[in-house]
Amino acid sequence: MQKREELYRGKAKTVYLTDNEDYLVLHFRNDTSAFDGQKVEQLQRKGMVNNKFNFFIMNKLEEAGVATQVEELLSDDEALVKKLDMIPVECVVRNYAAGSMCRRLGVEEGIPLTPPTFEFFLKNDELHDPMVNDYHIVSFGWATEAQIAKMKELTFKVNEVLSKLFADGGMTLVDFKLEFGLFKGELVLGDEFTPDGCRLWDKETNEKMDKDRFRQGLGGVVEAYEEVAGRLGLML
Ligand code: TMP
Ligand code: ASP
């Protein structure tokens, strides 16, 4: 498939059209952003690490029966994906309190959430991704009730599959964010699953191994992502 012109430049990935209208090329850049794009830095190797990491995780999810947009690894930092009509909300599942939940509810980081919680956020940097509920999503026509139910079901399924995968590598999956879209009417997992969009703590020491290292200026960001990959048996 031939790569064509740029369709969209996100904060960490650029999306290109191809000569087939059903497929896109995702280019994972080294750009790393936090706080809705207010903090941006280039981190060596991050595009490559996240591209390969995403391909690995999406394949695990496919094996578990979750349809994803990923088709093929094209190069170190590019992948071929299905072109989805994206639903403009983010699906977040939390197994432990962290991040915005602690700020919003004044709870301590690390409190276990039983059962895990589910939250929707509107994808809108200018508004700082406000939390929205099912009614907002239906009333504004962002998704149907059936699609909402399916997004919840699939996000919890991903939580089950990946909590176990990371636990086997000595890590705790604290929380994560997913984005879905429609491909020929079917709900499909899009965007990415990388340490940029989840929280992972070492099971023994609780050391942070995800983008919180960047948000909090802890250093060793890409090194931590590489450690996560290594623990899952992924050769980069
Ligand atoms: P939060 O604690 O900032 O709400 O984030 C919860 C999880 O979702 C965390 O792992 C980071 C991820 N996330 C993103 O990757 N991008 C986003 O825009 C948001 C709101 C969350
Ligand atoms: N993904 C968002 C950003 O890049 C939010 C975050 O990760 O802090 O700004």
Tab-separated table of C-alpha atoms and ligand atoms in Angstrom:
chain	number	residue	atom	x	y	z
A	1	MET	CA	0.000	0.000	0.000
A	2	GLN	CA	1.339	3.451	-0.903
A	3	LYS	CA	1.603	6.155	1.753
A	4	ARG	CA	0.011	9.442	0.611
A	5	GLU	CA	-0.436	12.897	2.130
A	6	GLU	CA	-0.702	13.795	5.801
A	7	LEU	CA	-4.273	13.629	7.083
A	8	TYR	CA	-3.810	14.731	10.685
A	9	ARG	CA	-0.969	15.621	13.051
A	10	GLY	CA	-1.661	14.699	16.675
A	11	LYS	CA	0.507	15.384	19.705
A	12	ALA	CA	2.543	12.184	19.421
A	13	LYS	CA	1.452	10.582	16.130
A	14	THR	CA	0.954	11.726	12.555
A	15	VAL	CA	-1.696	10.044	10.428
A	16	TYR	CA	-1.217	9.599	6.648
A	17	LEU	CA	-3.680	8.574	3.974
A	18	THR	CA	-2.833	5.654	1.703
A	19	ASP	CA	-3.892	4.740	-1.827
A	20	ASN	CA	-6.581	2.546	-0.224
A	21	GLU	CA	-9.341	4.626	1.382
A	22	ASP	CA	-9.869	1.994	4.103
A	23	TYR	CA	-6.312	2.184	5.460
A	24	LEU	CA	-4.032	4.742	7.100
A	25	VAL	CA	-0.395	4.880	8.145
A	26	LEU	CA	0.288	5.857	11.768
A	27	HIS	CA	3.685	7.447	12.361
A	28	PHE	CA	4.744	7.358	16.024
A	29	ARG	CA	6.943	10.421	16.608
A	30	ASN	CA	9.421	11.025	19.420
A	31	ASP	CA	7.278	13.941	20.639
A	32	THR	CA	6.016	13.428	24.150
A	33	SER	CA	3.337	15.703	25.521
A	34	ALA	CA	1.556	16.167	28.811
A	35	PHE	CA	-1.002	18.505	30.363
A	36	ASP	CA	-2.970	18.714	27.095
A	37	GLY	CA	0.050	19.649	25.056
A	38	GLN	CA	1.421	22.310	27.432
A	39	LYS	CA	4.619	20.308	28.085
A	40	VAL	CA	6.239	18.838	24.958
A	41	GLU	CA	9.667	17.240	24.521
A	42	GLN	CA	11.391	15.004	22.019
A	43	LEU	CA	12.546	11.762	23.605
A	44	GLN	CA	14.994	9.658	21.606
A	45	ARG	CA	13.672	6.210	20.527
A	46	LYS	CA	10.170	6.825	21.918
A	47	GLY	CA	8.458	6.642	18.500
A	48	MET	CA	10.058	3.287	17.785
A	49	VAL	CA	9.401	1.904	21.276
A	50	ASN	CA	5.735	2.956	21.270
A	51	ASN	CA	5.086	1.721	17.727
A	52	LYS	CA	6.432	-1.748	18.500
A	53	PHE	CA	4.852	-1.793	21.958
A	54	ASN	CA	1.451	-0.837	20.524
A	55	PHE	CA	1.686	-3.531	17.828
A	56	PHE	CA	2.562	-6.150	20.466
A	57	ILE	CA	-0.296	-5.191	22.816
A	58	MET	CA	-2.885	-4.854	20.031
A	59	ASN	CA	-1.972	-8.348	18.839
A	60	LYS	CA	-2.484	-9.725	22.357
A	61	LEU	CA	-5.896	-8.037	22.417
A	62	GLU	CA	-6.828	-9.444	18.984
A	63	GLU	CA	-5.896	-12.918	20.273
A	64	ALA	CA	-8.274	-12.310	23.190
A	65	GLY	CA	-11.101	-11.434	20.769
A	66	VAL	CA	-10.968	-7.605	20.827
A	67	ALA	CA	-11.122	-6.162	17.288
A	68	THR	CA	-8.385	-3.543	16.771
A	69	GLN	CA	-7.437	-1.247	13.909
A	70	VAL	CA	-3.871	-2.550	13.674
A	71	GLU	CA	-2.939	-4.421	10.497
A	72	GLU	CA	0.825	-4.493	9.987
A	73	LEU	CA	4.112	-3.112	11.278
A	74	LEU	CA	5.605	-1.128	8.371
A	75	SER	CA	8.852	0.122	9.889
A	76	ASP	CA	10.401	0.975	13.258
A	77	ASP	CA	8.016	3.879	13.768
A	78	GLU	CA	5.118	3.265	11.357
A	79	ALA	CA	2.145	0.929	11.287
A	80	LEU	CA	-0.645	0.265	8.802
A	81	VAL	CA	-4.102	0.549	10.393
A	82	LYS	CA	-7.748	0.487	9.389
A	83	LYS	CA	-9.254	3.948	8.888
A	84	LEU	CA	-11.820	4.364	11.646
A	85	ASP	CA	-14.502	6.940	12.131
A	86	MET	CA	-13.365	7.883	15.644
A	87	ILE	CA	-15.804	8.361	18.527
A	88	PRO	CA	-14.565	11.556	20.249
A	89	VAL	CA	-14.480	10.169	23.795
A	90	GLU	CA	-11.787	8.505	25.889
A	91	CYS	CA	-12.630	5.415	27.938
A	92	VAL	CA	-10.689	5.187	31.205
A	93	VAL	CA	-10.674	2.216	33.569
A	94	ARG	CA	-8.939	2.558	36.940
A	95	ASN	CA	-7.843	-0.277	39.208
A	96	TYR	CA	-6.149	2.093	41.688
A	97	ALA	CA	-6.649	5.814	42.319
A	98	ALA	CA	-4.131	8.079	40.574
A	99	GLY	CA	-3.867	11.215	38.456
A	100	SER	CA	-6.997	13.258	37.856
A	101	MET	CA	-9.105	11.046	40.129
A	102	CYS	CA	-6.934	12.011	43.114
A	103	ARG	CA	-7.163	15.710	42.214
A	104	ARG	CA	-10.907	15.570	41.575
A	105	LEU	CA	-11.956	13.528	44.600
A	106	GLY	CA	-9.157	14.328	47.035
A	107	VAL	CA	-8.266	10.672	47.494
A	108	GLU	CA	-4.804	9.265	48.080
A	109	GLU	CA	-2.824	7.795	45.176
A	110	GLY	CA	-2.759	4.009	45.226
A	111	ILE	CA	-6.122	3.284	46.881
A	112	PRO	CA	-7.484	0.072	45.310
A	113	LEU	CA	-10.781	0.517	43.477
A	114	THR	CA	-13.057	-2.488	43.885
A	115	PRO	CA	-14.610	-2.966	41.438
A	116	PRO	CA	-12.495	-0.984	38.958
A	117	THR	CA	-14.123	2.310	37.904
A	118	PHE	CA	-15.029	3.483	34.426
A	119	GLU	CA	-14.991	7.111	33.243
A	120	PHE	CA	-15.633	8.866	29.922
A	121	PHE	CA	-13.755	12.026	28.928
A	122	LEU	CA	-14.447	14.235	25.926
A	123	LYS	CA	-11.426	14.464	23.624
A	124	ASN	CA	-10.851	18.215	23.624
A	125	ASP	CA	-7.482	19.676	24.656
A	126	GLU	CA	-8.771	23.270	24.796
A	127	LEU	CA	-11.354	22.208	27.369
A	128	HIS	CA	-8.783	19.902	29.071
A	129	ASP	CA	-10.699	16.716	28.249
A	130	PRO	CA	-13.686	17.263	30.566
A	131	MET	CA	-15.369	14.245	32.117
A	132	VAL	CA	-18.703	13.427	30.435
A	133	ASN	CA	-21.361	10.816	31.113
A	134	ASP	CA	-23.433	8.467	28.989
A	135	TYR	CA	-26.230	11.016	28.623
A	136	HIS	CA	-23.904	13.688	27.214
A	137	ILE	CA	-22.578	11.171	24.708
A	138	VAL	CA	-26.041	10.161	23.471
A	139	SER	CA	-27.549	13.667	23.573
A	140	PHE	CA	-24.724	15.185	21.537
A	141	GLY	CA	-24.761	12.241	19.136
A	142	TRP	CA	-21.154	11.162	19.771
A	143	ALA	CA	-22.220	7.510	20.140
A	144	THR	CA	-25.351	5.422	20.615
A	145	GLU	CA	-26.383	3.636	23.797
A	146	ALA	CA	-25.431	0.323	22.198
A	147	GLN	CA	-21.987	1.656	21.275
A	148	ILE	CA	-21.526	2.988	24.829
A	149	ALA	CA	-22.381	-0.440	26.254
A	150	LYS	CA	-19.924	-2.098	23.858
A	151	MET	CA	-17.124	0.395	24.663
A	152	LYS	CA	-17.557	-0.349	28.376
A	153	GLU	CA	-17.642	-4.100	27.831
A	154	LEU	CA	-14.518	-4.046	25.639
A	155	THR	CA	-12.593	-1.688	27.946
A	156	PHE	CA	-13.230	-3.973	30.931
A	157	LYS	CA	-12.211	-6.960	28.804
A	158	VAL	CA	-8.954	-5.168	27.906
A	159	ASN	CA	-8.452	-4.503	31.631
A	160	GLU	CA	-8.792	-8.213	32.372
A	161	VAL	CA	-6.410	-9.311	29.633
A	162	LEU	CA	-3.754	-6.648	30.217
A	163	SER	CA	-3.867	-6.651	34.045
A	164	LYS	CA	-2.842	-10.302	33.836
A	165	LEU	CA	-0.226	-9.702	31.122
A	166	PHE	CA	1.461	-6.912	33.110
A	167	ALA	CA	1.133	-8.809	36.405
A	168	ASP	CA	3.039	-11.695	34.821
A	169	GLY	CA	5.823	-9.182	34.135
A	170	GLY	CA	5.807	-7.952	37.745
A	171	MET	CA	3.801	-4.788	37.041
A	172	THR	CA	0.497	-3.330	38.235
A	173	LEU	CA	-1.832	-1.859	35.607
A	174	VAL	CA	-3.109	1.137	37.581
A	175	ASP	CA	-5.281	2.755	34.890
A	176	PHE	CA	-5.446	3.275	31.141
A	177	LYS	CA	-7.251	5.117	28.365
A	178	LEU	CA	-8.739	3.650	25.183
A	179	GLU	CA	-10.314	5.214	22.106
A	180	PHE	CA	-12.714	3.440	19.787
A	181	GLY	CA	-13.967	4.062	16.274
A	182	LEU	CA	-16.211	2.518	13.660
A	183	PHE	CA	-14.978	0.490	10.699
A	184	LYS	CA	-17.792	-0.328	8.273
A	185	GLY	CA	-20.221	-0.050	11.197
A	186	GLU	CA	-18.244	-2.263	13.597
A	187	LEU	CA	-16.832	-0.889	16.866
A	188	VAL	CA	-13.045	-1.303	16.766
A	189	LEU	CA	-10.258	-0.336	19.189
A	190	GLY	CA	-8.187	2.498	17.702
A	191	ASP	CA	-5.475	4.977	18.683
A	192	GLU	CA	-2.808	3.212	20.775
A	193	PHE	CA	-2.020	1.281	23.920
A	194	THR	CA	1.427	2.325	25.130
A	195	PRO	CA	2.944	3.570	28.411
A	196	ASP	CA	1.949	7.065	27.172
A	197	GLY	CA	-1.711	6.259	27.856
A	198	CYS	CA	-1.644	4.063	30.943
A	199	ARG	CA	-0.104	3.891	34.400
A	200	LEU	CA	2.155	0.981	35.285
A	201	TRP	CA	3.853	0.505	38.632
A	202	ASP	CA	6.485	-2.046	39.605
A	203	LYS	CA	4.621	-4.647	41.683
A	204	GLU	CA	7.252	-4.722	44.448
A	205	THR	CA	8.462	-1.110	44.703
A	206	ASN	CA	5.529	0.825	43.125
A	207	GLU	CA	8.097	2.634	40.964
A	208	LYS	CA	6.366	4.448	38.086
A	209	MET	CA	7.138	2.984	34.654
A	210	ASP	CA	4.842	5.114	32.447
A	211	LYS	CA	4.308	8.702	31.242
A	212	ASP	CA	3.969	9.957	34.824
A	213	ARG	CA	7.808	9.875	34.742
A	214	PHE	CA	7.574	12.617	32.090
A	215	ARG	CA	4.656	14.493	33.694
A	216	GLN	CA	6.444	14.565	37.059
A	217	GLY	CA	9.956	15.173	35.671
A	218	LEU	CA	11.322	11.913	37.109
A	219	GLY	CA	13.596	11.215	34.104
A	220	GLY	CA	14.376	7.847	32.505
A	221	VAL	CA	11.109	7.902	30.555
A	222	VAL	CA	12.025	5.849	27.485
A	223	GLU	CA	14.295	3.623	29.602
A	224	ALA	CA	11.239	2.774	31.739
A	225	TYR	CA	9.147	2.014	28.621
A	226	GLU	CA	11.940	-0.266	27.388
A	227	GLU	CA	12.012	-2.020	30.764
A	228	VAL	CA	8.245	-2.606	30.521
A	229	ALA	CA	8.661	-4.064	27.015
A	230	GLY	CA	11.542	-6.284	28.151
A	231	ARG	CA	9.502	-7.646	31.052
A	232	LEU	CA	6.736	-8.633	28.602
A	233	GLY	CA	9.297	-10.466	26.488
A	234	LEU	CA	9.109	-7.938	23.640
A	235	MET	CA	12.413	-7.562	21.767
A	236	LEU	CA	12.691	-3.971	20.496
B	1	TMP	P1	-6.046	10.862	34.271
B	1	TMP	O1	-5.677	10.348	35.625
B	1	TMP	O2	-5.203	12.030	33.812
B	1	TMP	O3	-7.510	11.111	34.121
B	1	TMP	O4	-5.702	9.708	33.236
B	1	TMP	C1	-6.157	8.373	33.420
B	1	TMP	C2	-5.410	7.463	32.488
B	1	TMP	O5	-5.755	7.733	31.142
B	1	TMP	C3	-3.887	7.625	32.549
B	1	TMP	O6	-3.286	6.349	32.400
B	1	TMP	C4	-3.551	8.510	31.392
B	1	TMP	C5	-4.651	8.210	30.402
B	1	TMP	N1	-5.057	9.384	29.646
B	1	TMP	C6	-4.428	9.679	28.444
B	1	TMP	O7	-3.548	8.945	28.008
B	1	TMP	N2	-4.820	10.776	27.757
B	1	TMP	C7	-5.782	11.603	28.173
B	1	TMP	O8	-6.086	12.594	27.498
B	1	TMP	C8	-6.454	11.286	29.419
B	1	TMP	C9	-7.561	12.164	29.956
B	1	TMP	C10	-6.060	10.189	30.113
B	2	ASP	N1	-2.257	13.012	26.505
B	2	ASP	C1	-2.473	14.351	27.040
B	2	ASP	C2	-1.380	15.309	26.585
B	2	ASP	O1	-0.491	14.938	25.907
B	2	ASP	C3	-2.661	14.334	28.515
B	2	ASP	C4	-1.532	13.762	29.326
B	2	ASP	O2	-1.006	12.724	28.994
B	2	ASP	O3	-1.165	14.353	30.352
B	2	ASP	O4	-1.354	16.471	26.861
